[in-house]
Coordinates of C-alpha atoms in Angstrom, one line a residue:
Chain L
M836 CA 22.3 13.7 29.3
K837 CA 21.9 14.3 33.0
K838 CA 22.5 11.4 35.4
Q839 CA 19.0 11.4 36.6
D840 CA 17.6 11.3 33.1
K841 CA 20.0 8.4 32.3
I842 CA 18.6 6.4 35.2
L843 CA 15.0 7.2 34.2
T844 CA 15.8 6.1 30.6
I845 CA 17.2 2.8 31.9
I846 CA 14.1 2.3 34.1
L847 CA 11.9 3.0 31.1
I848 CA 13.7 0.5 28.9
A849 CA 13.6 -2.1 31.7
G850 CA 9.9 -1.3 32.2
L851 CA 9.3 -1.9 28.5
F852 CA 11.2 -5.1 28.6
V853 CA 9.1 -6.4 31.5
F854 CA 6.0 -5.2 29.7
I855 CA 6.9 -7.2 26.6
L856 CA 7.8 -10.2 28.7
S857 CA 4.4 -10.1 30.4
A858 CA 2.6 -9.4 27.2
D859 CA 4.3 -12.5 25.7
L860 CA 3.3 -14.6 28.6
F861 CA -0.2 -13.4 29.6
F862 CA -1.9 -11.5 26.8
D863 CA -4.2 -13.3 24.3
S864 CA -3.1 -13.6 20.7
Y865 CA -5.4 -10.8 19.5
I866 CA -3.8 -8.2 21.8
K867 CA -0.4 -9.5 21.0
R868 CA -1.1 -9.1 17.3
V869 CA -2.3 -5.6 17.7
L870 CA 0.8 -4.7 19.7
N871 CA 3.0 -6.3 17.0
L872 CA 1.2 -4.3 14.3
C873 CA 1.7 -1.2 16.3
A874 CA 5.5 -1.8 16.5
I875 CA 5.7 -2.7 12.8
Y876 CA 3.9 0.5 11.9
T877 CA 6.3 2.4 14.2
I878 CA 9.2 1.1 12.0
L879 CA 7.4 1.9 8.8
A880 CA 6.2 5.4 9.9
L881 CA 9.6 6.3 11.3
S882 CA 11.4 5.3 8.2
M883 CA 8.9 7.4 6.2
N884 CA 9.3 10.3 8.6
L885 CA 13.1 10.2 7.9
I886 CA 12.4 10.8 4.2
N887 CA 9.3 13.1 4.5
G888 CA 9.7 14.8 7.9
F889 CA 13.4 15.1 8.4
T890 CA 14.7 15.5 4.9
G891 CA 11.5 17.2 3.5
L892 CA 11.1 14.9 0.5
F893 CA 7.4 14.4 -0.2
S894 CA 7.7 10.7 -1.1
L895 CA 4.7 8.4 -1.3
G896 CA 6.5 5.2 -2.3
H897 CA 6.6 3.5 1.0
A898 CA 4.2 0.7 0.3
G899 CA 6.4 -0.4 -2.6
F900 CA 9.5 -0.7 -0.5
M901 CA 7.6 -2.5 2.2
A902 CA 6.3 -5.0 -0.4
I903 CA 9.8 -5.8 -1.5
G904 CA 10.8 -6.6 2.1
A905 CA 7.7 -8.7 2.7
Y906 CA 8.1 -10.6 -0.5
V907 CA 11.8 -11.4 0.0
V908 CA 10.9 -12.8 3.4
G909 CA 8.0 -14.7 1.9
I910 CA 10.0 -16.1 -1.0
F911 CA 13.0 -17.3 1.0
T912 CA 11.6 -18.5 4.3
V913 CA 8.8 -20.8 3.1
P914 CA 10.2 -24.3 3.6
V915 CA 11.4 -25.8 0.3
E916 CA 9.1 -28.9 0.7
M917 CA 6.0 -26.7 1.0
R918 CA 6.8 -24.6 -2.0
S919 CA 5.1 -26.8 -4.6
M920 CA 1.9 -26.5 -2.6
V921 CA 2.2 -22.7 -2.4
F922 CA 3.1 -22.3 -6.0
Y923 CA 0.5 -24.6 -7.3
L924 CA -0.4 -22.8 -10.5
K925 CA 3.1 -22.2 -11.8
P926 CA 6.1 -23.7 -10.1
M927 CA 8.8 -21.5 -8.6
H928 CA 11.7 -20.5 -10.8
P929 CA 14.3 -23.2 -10.5
L930 CA 17.0 -20.7 -9.6
I931 CA 15.4 -19.9 -6.3
A932 CA 13.2 -22.9 -5.8
N933 CA 15.8 -24.5 -3.5
I934 CA 17.1 -21.6 -1.6
E935 CA 15.8 -21.3 1.9
L936 CA 17.2 -18.6 4.2
P937 CA 16.9 -18.2 7.9
F938 CA 14.4 -15.5 8.9
F939 CA 17.0 -13.0 10.0
A940 CA 19.0 -13.3 6.7
A941 CA 15.9 -13.0 4.6
L942 CA 14.8 -9.9 6.6
I943 CA 18.1 -8.1 6.1
L944 CA 18.1 -9.2 2.4
G945 CA 14.7 -7.7 2.0
G946 CA 15.8 -4.4 3.5
L947 CA 18.9 -4.3 1.3
L948 CA 16.9 -5.1 -1.8
A949 CA 14.4 -2.3 -1.0
A950 CA 17.4 0.0 -0.5
L951 CA 18.8 -1.0 -3.9
V952 CA 15.5 -0.4 -5.6
A953 CA 15.3 3.0 -3.8
F954 CA 18.8 3.8 -5.1
L955 CA 17.7 3.0 -8.7
I956 CA 14.5 4.9 -8.4
G957 CA 16.1 7.7 -6.5
A958 CA 18.6 8.6 -9.3
P959 CA 15.9 9.9 -11.7
V960 CA 13.1 10.7 -9.2
L961 CA 14.9 12.7 -6.6
R962 CA 15.6 15.5 -9.1
L963 CA 12.0 16.4 -8.7
R964 CA 10.4 18.3 -5.9
D965 CA 7.2 18.5 -3.9
D966 CA 4.1 17.2 -5.6
Y967 CA 6.0 16.0 -8.7
L968 CA 8.2 13.9 -6.4
A969 CA 5.0 12.6 -4.7
I970 CA 3.4 11.6 -8.0
A971 CA 6.6 9.9 -9.3
T972 CA 7.2 7.9 -6.1
L973 CA 3.6 6.9 -6.0
G974 CA 3.9 5.7 -9.5
F975 CA 7.0 3.7 -8.8
S976 CA 5.3 2.1 -5.8
E977 CA 2.5 0.9 -8.0
I978 CA 5.0 -0.3 -10.6
I979 CA 6.7 -2.4 -7.9
R980 CA 3.4 -3.9 -7.0
I981 CA 2.5 -4.6 -10.6
I982 CA 5.8 -6.3 -11.3
I983 CA 5.3 -8.4 -8.2
T984 CA 1.8 -9.3 -9.4
N985 CA 3.1 -10.4 -12.8
A986 CA 6.4 -12.2 -11.9
Q987 CA 4.5 -15.3 -11.1
S988 CA 7.3 -17.8 -11.0
I989 CA 9.0 -15.7 -8.3
T990 CA 6.2 -14.2 -6.4
N991 CA 3.3 -16.5 -7.2
G992 CA 1.5 -13.5 -8.7
S993 CA -1.9 -12.5 -7.5
L994 CA -2.3 -15.7 -5.5
G995 CA 0.2 -14.4 -3.0
I996 CA 2.6 -16.5 -0.9
K997 CA 1.1 -18.4 2.0
N998 CA 2.6 -20.6 4.7
I999 CA 5.3 -18.1 5.7
P1000 CA 6.7 -19.5 9.0
P1001 CA 5.5 -17.4 11.9
T1002 CA 9.0 -16.6 13.1
A1003 CA 8.2 -12.9 13.8
N1004 CA 7.1 -13.1 17.5
I1005 CA 6.7 -10.2 19.8
W1006 CA 10.5 -10.2 20.7
W1007 CA 11.6 -10.1 17.1
I1008 CA 9.2 -7.3 16.3
F1009 CA 9.8 -5.1 19.3
G1010 CA 13.5 -5.8 19.2
T1011 CA 13.7 -4.6 15.6
A1012 CA 11.5 -1.6 16.4
F1013 CA 13.9 -0.7 19.2
V1014 CA 16.9 -1.0 17.0
T1015 CA 15.2 1.1 14.3
I1016 CA 14.3 3.8 16.7
V1017 CA 17.8 4.0 18.2
F1018 CA 19.4 4.0 14.8
I1019 CA 17.2 6.8 13.5
I1020 CA 17.7 8.9 16.6
L1021 CA 21.4 8.5 16.3
L1022 CA 21.4 9.2 12.6
I1023 CA 19.3 12.4 12.8
S1024 CA 21.4 13.7 15.7
S1025 CA 24.6 13.2 13.7
S1026 CA 26.0 15.6 11.3
Y1027 CA 24.2 13.8 8.5
G1028 CA 20.9 14.3 10.2
R1029 CA 21.7 18.0 10.5
A1030 CA 22.4 18.1 6.8
F1031 CA 19.0 16.4 6.1
K1032 CA 17.2 19.0 8.2
A1033 CA 19.1 21.8 6.4
I1034 CA 17.8 20.4 3.1
R1035 CA 14.3 20.4 4.5
E1036 CA 14.6 24.0 5.7
D1037 CA 16.1 25.6 2.6
E1038 CA 17.6 23.7 -0.3
I1039 CA 19.4 26.7 -1.8
A1040 CA 21.0 27.6 1.5
A1041 CA 21.9 24.0 2.2
E1042 CA 23.6 23.8 -1.2
A1043 CA 25.4 27.1 -0.6
M1044 CA 26.7 25.6 2.7
G1045 CA 28.4 22.8 0.7
I1046 CA 25.9 20.1 1.2
N1047 CA 25.5 17.9 -1.9
L1048 CA 21.8 17.9 -2.2
F1049 CA 21.4 14.9 -4.5
N1050 CA 23.7 12.6 -2.5
H1051 CA 22.1 13.4 0.8
K1052 CA 18.6 13.1 -0.6
V1053 CA 19.5 9.7 -2.1
L1054 CA 21.0 8.6 1.2
S1055 CA 17.9 9.5 3.2
F1056 CA 15.7 7.8 0.7
I1057 CA 17.8 4.6 0.8
I1058 CA 17.9 4.4 4.6
G1059 CA 14.2 5.0 4.7
A1060 CA 13.6 2.3 2.1
F1061 CA 15.8 -0.1 4.0
F1062 CA 13.8 0.2 7.1
A1063 CA 10.6 0.0 5.1
G1064 CA 11.8 -3.3 3.7
I1065 CA 12.6 -4.5 7.2
G1066 CA 9.2 -3.5 8.4
G1067 CA 7.6 -5.2 5.4
G1068 CA 9.5 -8.4 6.1
L1069 CA 8.2 -8.4 9.7
Y1070 CA 4.7 -7.7 8.4
G1071 CA 4.8 -10.6 6.0
A1072 CA 6.1 -13.0 8.7
L1073 CA 3.5 -11.7 11.2
L1074 CA 0.5 -12.2 8.8
G1075 CA 1.9 -15.5 7.5
T1076 CA 0.9 -14.5 3.9
V1077 CA 1.8 -11.8 1.5
D1078 CA -0.4 -10.7 -1.3
P1079 CA 0.0 -7.8 -3.8
K1080 CA -3.3 -6.4 -2.6
N1081 CA -1.7 -5.8 0.9
F1082 CA 0.5 -3.1 -0.6
L1083 CA -1.9 -0.8 -2.2
F1084 CA -1.5 3.0 -2.0
V1085 CA -3.8 3.1 1.0
L1086 CA -1.1 1.6 3.1
T1087 CA 1.2 4.5 2.4
Y1088 CA -1.6 6.8 3.3
N1089 CA -1.8 5.1 6.7
F1090 CA 1.9 5.9 7.4
L1091 CA 1.3 9.5 6.2
L1092 CA -1.6 9.8 8.6
I1093 CA 0.7 8.6 11.4
I1094 CA 3.5 11.0 10.7
V1095 CA 1.3 14.0 10.1
L1096 CA -0.6 13.2 13.4
G1097 CA 2.6 12.6 15.3
G1098 CA 4.6 15.5 13.8
M1099 CA 6.7 15.6 10.7
G1100 CA 10.2 15.6 12.0
S1101 CA 9.6 14.1 15.5
V1102 CA 10.6 10.5 16.4
S1103 CA 8.7 10.4 19.7
G1104 CA 5.6 11.9 18.0
T1105 CA 5.8 9.2 15.4
I1106 CA 6.1 6.4 17.9
I1107 CA 3.1 7.7 20.0
S1108 CA 1.0 8.3 16.9
A1109 CA 1.9 4.9 15.4
F1110 CA 0.5 3.2 18.5
I1111 CA -2.6 5.4 18.7
V1112 CA -3.5 5.1 15.0
T1113 CA -2.8 1.4 14.7
A1114 CA -4.6 0.4 17.9
G1115 CA -7.3 2.9 17.1
Q1116 CA -8.0 1.3 13.8
E1117 CA -8.5 -2.0 15.7
W1118 CA -10.6 -0.5 18.5
L1119 CA -12.8 1.4 16.1
R1120 CA -13.7 -1.8 14.2
F1121 CA -17.1 -1.7 15.9
L1122 CA -17.9 1.2 13.6
D1123 CA -17.7 -1.1 10.7
E1124 CA -20.3 -3.5 12.1
P1125 CA -24.0 -2.7 11.6
L1126 CA -25.4 -1.2 14.7
S1127 CA -29.0 -1.0 15.7
I1128 CA -30.7 0.5 18.7
G1129 CA -33.9 -1.4 19.3
S1130 CA -35.2 -2.1 15.8
F1131 CA -33.6 1.1 14.3
D1132 CA -30.5 0.6 12.2
I1133 CA -28.1 3.4 12.5
P1134 CA -27.2 4.0 8.8
L1135 CA -23.7 5.4 9.4
F1136 CA -22.3 2.2 10.7
R1137 CA -21.0 0.1 7.8
P1138 CA -17.8 -1.4 6.5
G1139 CA -15.2 1.4 6.0
F1140 CA -16.8 3.9 8.4
R1141 CA -13.8 3.7 10.8
M1142 CA -11.6 5.1 8.1
V1143 CA -13.9 8.1 7.9
V1144 CA -13.0 8.9 11.5
F1145 CA -9.3 9.0 10.5
S1146 CA -10.0 11.1 7.5
I1147 CA -11.9 13.7 9.6
L1148 CA -9.1 13.6 12.2
L1149 CA -6.5 14.3 9.4
M1150 CA -8.5 17.2 8.1
L1151 CA -8.9 18.7 11.6
I1152 CA -5.1 18.4 12.1
V1153 CA -4.2 20.0 8.8
L1154 CA -6.7 22.8 9.4
F1155 CA -6.2 23.6 13.1
Y1156 CA -3.1 21.8 14.4
R1157 CA -0.7 21.6 11.5
N1158 CA 2.3 20.6 13.6
G1159 CA 0.6 17.5 14.9
L1160 CA 1.2 16.1 18.3
M1161 CA 4.9 17.0 18.6
G1162 CA 5.8 19.2 15.7
T1163 CA 9.5 18.9 15.3
K1164 CA 10.1 18.6 19.0
E1165 CA 11.0 15.5 20.9
L1166 CA 9.5 14.1 24.0
N1167 CA 12.2 14.2 26.7
W1168 CA 12.3 13.9 30.5
D1169 CA 12.3 17.6 31.1
M1170 CA 9.1 18.0 29.1
L1171 CA 7.6 15.0 31.0
K1172 CA 8.6 16.5 34.3
R1173 CA 6.9 19.8 33.4
I1174 CA 3.8 18.0 32.4
G1175 CA 4.0 16.0 35.6
S1176 CA 4.3 19.0 37.8
K1177 CA 1.5 20.7 36.0
F1178 CA -0.8 18.0 37.2
S1179 CA 0.8 18.2 40.6
F1180 CA 1.3 14.5 41.2
K1181 CA 4.4 12.4 41.2
R1182 CA 5.2 11.8 37.6
P1183 CA 4.8 8.1 36.8
K1184 CA 7.5 6.6 34.6
G1185 CA 6.6 5.7 31.0
G1186 CA 6.8 7.6 27.8
E1187 CA 3.3 7.1 26.4
A1188 CA 1.3 8.6 29.2
K1189 CA 0.9 11.9 27.4
Chain P
M1479 CA 52.4 45.9 -13.5
S1480 CA 51.8 44.0 -10.3
N1481 CA 52.2 40.3 -10.6
V1482 CA 49.5 39.4 -8.1
V1483 CA 47.4 36.5 -9.2
P1484 CA 43.8 37.3 -8.8
I1485 CA 41.9 35.0 -6.5
L1486 CA 38.7 35.4 -8.6
K1487 CA 38.6 36.2 -12.2
T1488 CA 35.6 36.2 -14.6
Q1489 CA 36.4 36.2 -18.3
G1490 CA 33.5 37.8 -20.1
I1491 CA 30.7 36.0 -18.4
T1492 CA 27.3 36.4 -20.0
M1493 CA 24.0 35.2 -18.7
R1494 CA 21.0 35.1 -21.0
F1495 CA 17.5 34.1 -19.9
G1496 CA 15.7 33.5 -23.2
G1497 CA 15.9 36.8 -25.0
I1498 CA 16.9 38.8 -22.0
T1499 CA 20.6 39.4 -21.3
A1500 CA 20.9 39.8 -17.5
V1501 CA 24.6 40.1 -17.5
N1502 CA 26.7 40.8 -20.5
N1503 CA 30.4 40.2 -20.9
L1504 CA 31.4 40.8 -17.3
S1505 CA 35.1 40.7 -16.6
I1506 CA 36.1 41.1 -13.0
E1507 CA 39.3 40.5 -11.1
V1508 CA 39.5 40.3 -7.4
N1509 CA 42.9 40.1 -5.8
P1510 CA 43.7 38.3 -2.6
G1511 CA 43.0 40.4 0.5
E1512 CA 41.0 43.1 -1.3
I1513 CA 37.5 44.3 -0.6
V1514 CA 35.8 44.8 -4.0
A1515 CA 32.2 46.0 -4.5
L1516 CA 29.8 45.5 -7.3
I1517 CA 27.2 48.2 -7.5
G1518 CA 24.4 49.3 -9.8
P1519 CA 20.8 50.3 -9.9
N1520 CA 18.0 47.7 -9.3
G1521 CA 17.9 45.0 -11.9
A1522 CA 21.4 45.7 -13.1
G1523 CA 22.3 42.1 -12.9
K1524 CA 24.4 42.1 -9.7
T1525 CA 22.8 39.1 -8.0
T1526 CA 22.8 37.2 -11.3
A1527 CA 26.5 37.8 -11.4
F1528 CA 26.8 36.4 -7.9
N1529 CA 24.7 33.5 -8.8
M1530 CA 27.0 32.6 -11.7
I1531 CA 30.1 32.8 -9.5
T1532 CA 28.5 30.6 -6.8
G1533 CA 27.2 28.1 -9.3
V1534 CA 23.5 28.7 -9.0
Y1535 CA 23.5 29.5 -12.7
T1536 CA 26.0 28.3 -15.3
P1537 CA 27.0 31.3 -17.5
T1538 CA 25.8 31.2 -21.1
E1539 CA 29.2 32.3 -22.1
G1540 CA 32.6 33.0 -20.4
R1541 CA 34.7 31.4 -17.8
I1542 CA 35.1 31.8 -14.1
I1543 CA 38.5 31.2 -12.6
Y1544 CA 39.0 30.8 -8.9
C1545 CA 42.6 30.4 -7.6
G1546 CA 43.7 29.5 -11.1
K1547 CA 41.1 26.8 -11.3
D1548 CA 38.2 26.9 -13.8
I1549 CA 35.0 26.6 -11.7
T1550 CA 32.6 27.4 -14.5
G1551 CA 29.6 25.0 -14.4
M1552 CA 30.5 23.5 -11.0
K1553 CA 27.6 23.0 -8.6
P1554 CA 27.1 25.4 -5.6
D1555 CA 28.2 22.8 -3.1
Q1556 CA 31.5 22.1 -4.9
I1557 CA 32.2 25.8 -5.2
T1558 CA 31.7 26.2 -1.5
K1559 CA 34.0 23.2 -0.9
N1560 CA 36.6 25.0 -3.0
G1561 CA 36.5 28.0 -0.7
I1562 CA 33.9 30.5 -1.8
A1563 CA 31.1 31.2 0.7
R1564 CA 28.2 33.5 0.3
T1565 CA 25.3 35.2 2.1
F1566 CA 21.9 36.0 0.5
Q1567 CA 20.1 39.2 -0.3
N1568 CA 17.1 38.1 1.6
I1569 CA 18.5 36.2 4.6
R1570 CA 18.3 32.4 4.1
L1571 CA 18.9 30.8 7.5
F1572 CA 17.6 27.4 8.5
K1573 CA 14.7 29.1 10.2
K1574 CA 13.4 26.4 12.5
L1575 CA 16.9 25.2 13.6
S1576 CA 18.9 26.7 16.4
V1577 CA 21.8 29.1 16.0
L1578 CA 24.2 26.3 16.9
E1579 CA 22.7 23.9 14.4
N1580 CA 22.8 26.5 11.7
I1581 CA 26.6 26.9 12.1
L1582 CA 27.2 23.2 12.6
I1583 CA 25.5 22.5 9.3
A1584 CA 28.1 24.7 7.6
R1585 CA 30.8 22.4 8.9
H1586 CA 29.3 19.3 7.5
L1587 CA 31.1 19.7 4.2
R1588 CA 34.5 19.1 5.9
L1589 CA 33.2 15.8 7.5
K1590 CA 35.1 12.7 6.4
S1591 CA 33.2 10.0 8.2
D1592 CA 30.5 8.2 6.3
F1593 CA 26.9 8.1 7.5
L1594 CA 27.3 4.7 9.1
S1595 CA 30.3 5.6 11.3
A1596 CA 28.5 8.8 12.1
T1597 CA 25.3 7.0 13.2
L1598 CA 27.2 4.4 15.1
R1599 CA 29.3 7.1 16.7
L1600 CA 32.6 5.4 15.8
P1601 CA 35.7 7.0 17.3
Q1602 CA 36.8 8.8 14.2
Y1603 CA 33.4 10.5 13.9
R1604 CA 33.3 11.3 17.6
M1605 CA 36.6 13.1 17.3
E1606 CA 35.4 15.0 14.2
E1607 CA 32.2 16.0 15.9
K1608 CA 34.2 17.2 18.9
Q1609 CA 36.5 19.3 16.7
M1610 CA 33.5 20.6 14.8
R1611 CA 31.8 21.8 17.9
E1612 CA 35.0 23.4 19.2
K1613 CA 35.4 25.4 16.0
V1614 CA 31.8 26.4 16.0
D1615 CA 32.1 27.5 19.6
V1616 CA 34.9 29.8 18.8
L1617 CA 32.9 31.4 15.9
I1618 CA 29.8 31.7 18.1
N1619 CA 31.8 33.6 20.8
E1620 CA 33.6 35.8 18.3
F1621 CA 30.3 36.8 16.7
G1622 CA 28.7 37.5 20.0
L1623 CA 26.1 34.8 19.4
S1624 CA 26.6 32.8 22.5
K1625 CA 23.5 34.0 24.3
Y1626 CA 21.4 33.1 21.3
Q1627 CA 23.0 29.7 20.6
H1628 CA 20.1 27.5 21.5
E1629 CA 17.5 29.9 20.1
V1630 CA 15.7 29.2 16.9
A1631 CA 17.1 31.3 14.0
S1632 CA 13.8 32.9 13.0
S1633 CA 13.3 34.3 16.5
L1634 CA 16.5 36.4 16.4
P1635 CA 16.5 40.2 15.8
Y1636 CA 17.2 41.2 12.2
G1637 CA 20.7 42.4 12.7
V1638 CA 21.7 39.3 14.6
Q1639 CA 20.3 37.1 11.7
R1640 CA 22.5 39.0 9.3
R1641 CA 25.5 38.3 11.6
L1642 CA 24.6 34.7 12.0
E1643 CA 24.4 34.3 8.2
I1644 CA 28.0 35.7 7.9
A1645 CA 29.1 33.4 10.8
R1646 CA 27.6 30.4 9.0
A1647 CA 29.3 31.3 5.8
L1648 CA 32.6 31.6 7.6
A1649 CA 32.2 28.2 9.2
T1650 CA 32.7 26.7 5.7
E1651 CA 36.3 28.0 5.9
P1652 CA 36.2 30.2 2.8
S1653 CA 39.0 32.3 1.4
L1654 CA 36.6 34.4 -0.6
L1655 CA 33.4 35.7 0.9
L1656 CA 30.6 37.0 -1.2
L1657 CA 28.1 39.3 0.6
D1658 CA 24.9 40.1 -1.2
E1659 CA 23.6 43.4 0.2
P1660 CA 24.8 42.8 3.7
A1661 CA 23.4 46.2 4.8
A1662 CA 19.9 45.8 3.4
G1663 CA 17.3 47.0 5.8
M1664 CA 19.9 48.5 8.2
N1665 CA 19.8 52.1 9.5
P1666 CA 22.9 54.4 9.2
K1667 CA 24.2 53.4 12.6
E1668 CA 23.9 49.7 12.0
T1669 CA 25.5 50.2 8.6
E1670 CA 28.5 51.9 10.1
E1671 CA 28.9 49.1 12.6
L1672 CA 28.7 46.6 9.7
T1673 CA 31.5 48.5 7.9
H1674 CA 33.8 47.9 10.9
F1675 CA 32.6 44.4 11.2
I1676 CA 33.4 43.5 7.6
R1677 CA 36.9 45.0 7.9
D1678 CA 37.4 43.2 11.1
I1679 CA 36.5 39.7 9.9
K1680 CA 38.4 40.3 6.7
E1681 CA 41.6 40.8 8.8
R1682 CA 40.9 38.1 11.3
Y1683 CA 40.0 35.4 8.9
N1684 CA 42.4 36.4 6.2
L1685 CA 39.6 36.9 3.7
T1686 CA 39.0 38.4 0.4
V1687 CA 35.6 40.1 0.2
F1688 CA 33.4 40.7 -2.8
L1689 CA 30.2 42.5 -2.1
I1690 CA 27.0 43.8 -3.6
E1691 CA 25.6 46.9 -1.9
H1692 CA 23.3 49.8 -2.3
H1693 CA 24.4 51.9 0.7
M1694 CA 26.9 54.2 -1.0
E1695 CA 28.5 55.3 2.3
L1696 CA 29.4 51.7 3.1
V1697 CA 30.6 51.0 -0.5
M1698 CA 32.7 54.1 -0.8
E1699 CA 34.3 53.7 2.6
I1700 CA 35.1 50.0 2.5
S1701 CA 35.9 49.1 -1.1
E1702 CA 39.3 49.3 -2.6
R1703 CA 37.8 48.9 -6.0
I1704 CA 34.3 49.1 -7.4
Y1705 CA 32.6 47.7 -10.5
V1706 CA 29.4 49.4 -11.7
L1707 CA 26.8 47.4 -13.6
D1708 CA 23.8 48.9 -15.5
F1709 CA 21.4 46.8 -17.6
G1710 CA 24.0 44.0 -17.4
E1711 CA 26.8 46.0 -18.9
T1712 CA 29.9 47.1 -17.0
I1713 CA 29.8 50.8 -17.2
A1714 CA 32.7 51.7 -14.9
K1715 CA 35.4 50.3 -12.7
G1716 CA 37.9 51.9 -10.5
T1717 CA 38.5 53.3 -7.0
A1718 CA 35.8 55.0 -5.0
N1719 CA 37.0 58.4 -6.1
E1720 CA 37.0 57.6 -9.7
I1721 CA 33.6 56.1 -9.5
Q1722 CA 32.1 59.0 -7.7
N1723 CA 33.1 61.4 -10.4
N1724 CA 32.4 59.2 -13.3
P1725 CA 29.6 60.8 -15.4
K1726 CA 28.3 57.5 -16.7
V1727 CA 27.7 56.3 -13.1
I1728 CA 26.0 59.5 -12.2
E1729 CA 23.8 59.1 -15.2
A1730 CA 22.9 55.5 -14.4
Y1731 CA 21.9 56.4 -10.9
L1732 CA 20.4 59.9 -11.3
G1733 CA 19.3 59.9 -15.0
V1734 CA 20.4 62.5 -17.6
E1735 CA 19.3 66.0 -16.9
E1736 CA 18.3 67.1 -20.4
D1737 CA 15.9 64.2 -20.6
A1738 CA 14.0 65.3 -17.6

């Protein structure tokens, strides 16, 4: 990295720090919540991009791994004295009823458990390819959800877990997102990351170059699931409740939308797109409200209409702009400088002004 | 006669796909330092034989011995780790990655650090990565690829792609190099250059070369010994001269006159 770029990067990180600080102090809770959701979706989409975009495994099991993380945080951080109130239909299993963990420990445990499940699922499933892999992982994600729904003495079943302490503030969430981004960037720029990309490009050639396909696929799958679990844990703590219905397949579809939009195989594309899509889903909420001009009701505006916007967006991308925002490229200072000089004004700092 | 131990030895390997026998009872010996060719008309089973040796297929029958070790049924990546590298008939580069990355990937198999120390850039990994890059740098220079090193593999001219594929194979540090039709799609001049090139790298990297080829000039000039396959059967073996005058080989390639 050139010296000038290093300074710019430090300025950017400092700028983000100041931004989060001022957001924490001055923004209202709605905006803060949207920002937090954006950061959580960044973690989740990035971890899914590691599996799908960088290693080329078409996996659709992310909601399941996320659920595991969310539930571990839910189960172990609800204060012991409140548990009888939460588990009012069927008491919590005595083995875990008295175990309460600090938020950080529960978060890591959730990630590790998600990774363990990914390991167990990965052994049979990662021998499949393409659409078969997608169907199998999708199935496992549903299985996880159904087990959660039925293990009532542990997860409170379909009632969900309420009263999760709201530990996950903006610092926790953006801090974790930052660590995740740095970790994934370092991973994919290491020799292991190159091996992942080789598998994505050509499995037969990768294997002929001495890369053990199965081990590397499982590795990518486990790391992706770990961060999905972490993202899920933050999600649970942000919402304050977890419920099996939160983790339907539609959720995985959201992450898929983000990575296709941002570029399969681009970290910066994923980050930008996670913010655009997540914030967009909030801003477009007006489409779900009935709208009338004068006495005339516009019939299109109804609950669910905003999702149609994203479906159309996805179709347009797949048809005309298959590489998404960034393709497999990364946003770097040189690119920003070029864009800056194209518009012939002094390039402002900041990575999202694209 | 000679007590040279062959580096590669196949003992009657047979590959059947359902009712079709692609390769039947093939026994080959390749001695260290030799250049040996496997030739035959289209569909004779040459690539199938290669795929068995490199672990893509497990032979239905027979054994494959490499350096005195039975490698039958090993996976391709293990075989490469043991020292057999290959190129492909229709070039298989990592198309969207740069030349540098393509070759770096081929050094991944010698990496000792685990993923965590690689990601966290612990000292051991940093040292390994540095050595990796130095070795790759040497290869890139020797193969005349330095001006392309940051270009995407698919953007290179055809001949350079072939060269890159060989460079990538050599980055795995093989002692036996399998070339599947290295001169495919090349004109006579390029083929001649390739002939020198193969001899050159063989000497420089202390290799044994086993190749499949259709260009007879290349095969006859370069190979010390030749095996000829037709419909999966070994119909001849010997030196270039013996093969050129073998009636069975002429028949396989040109057909029998009375039948015409």
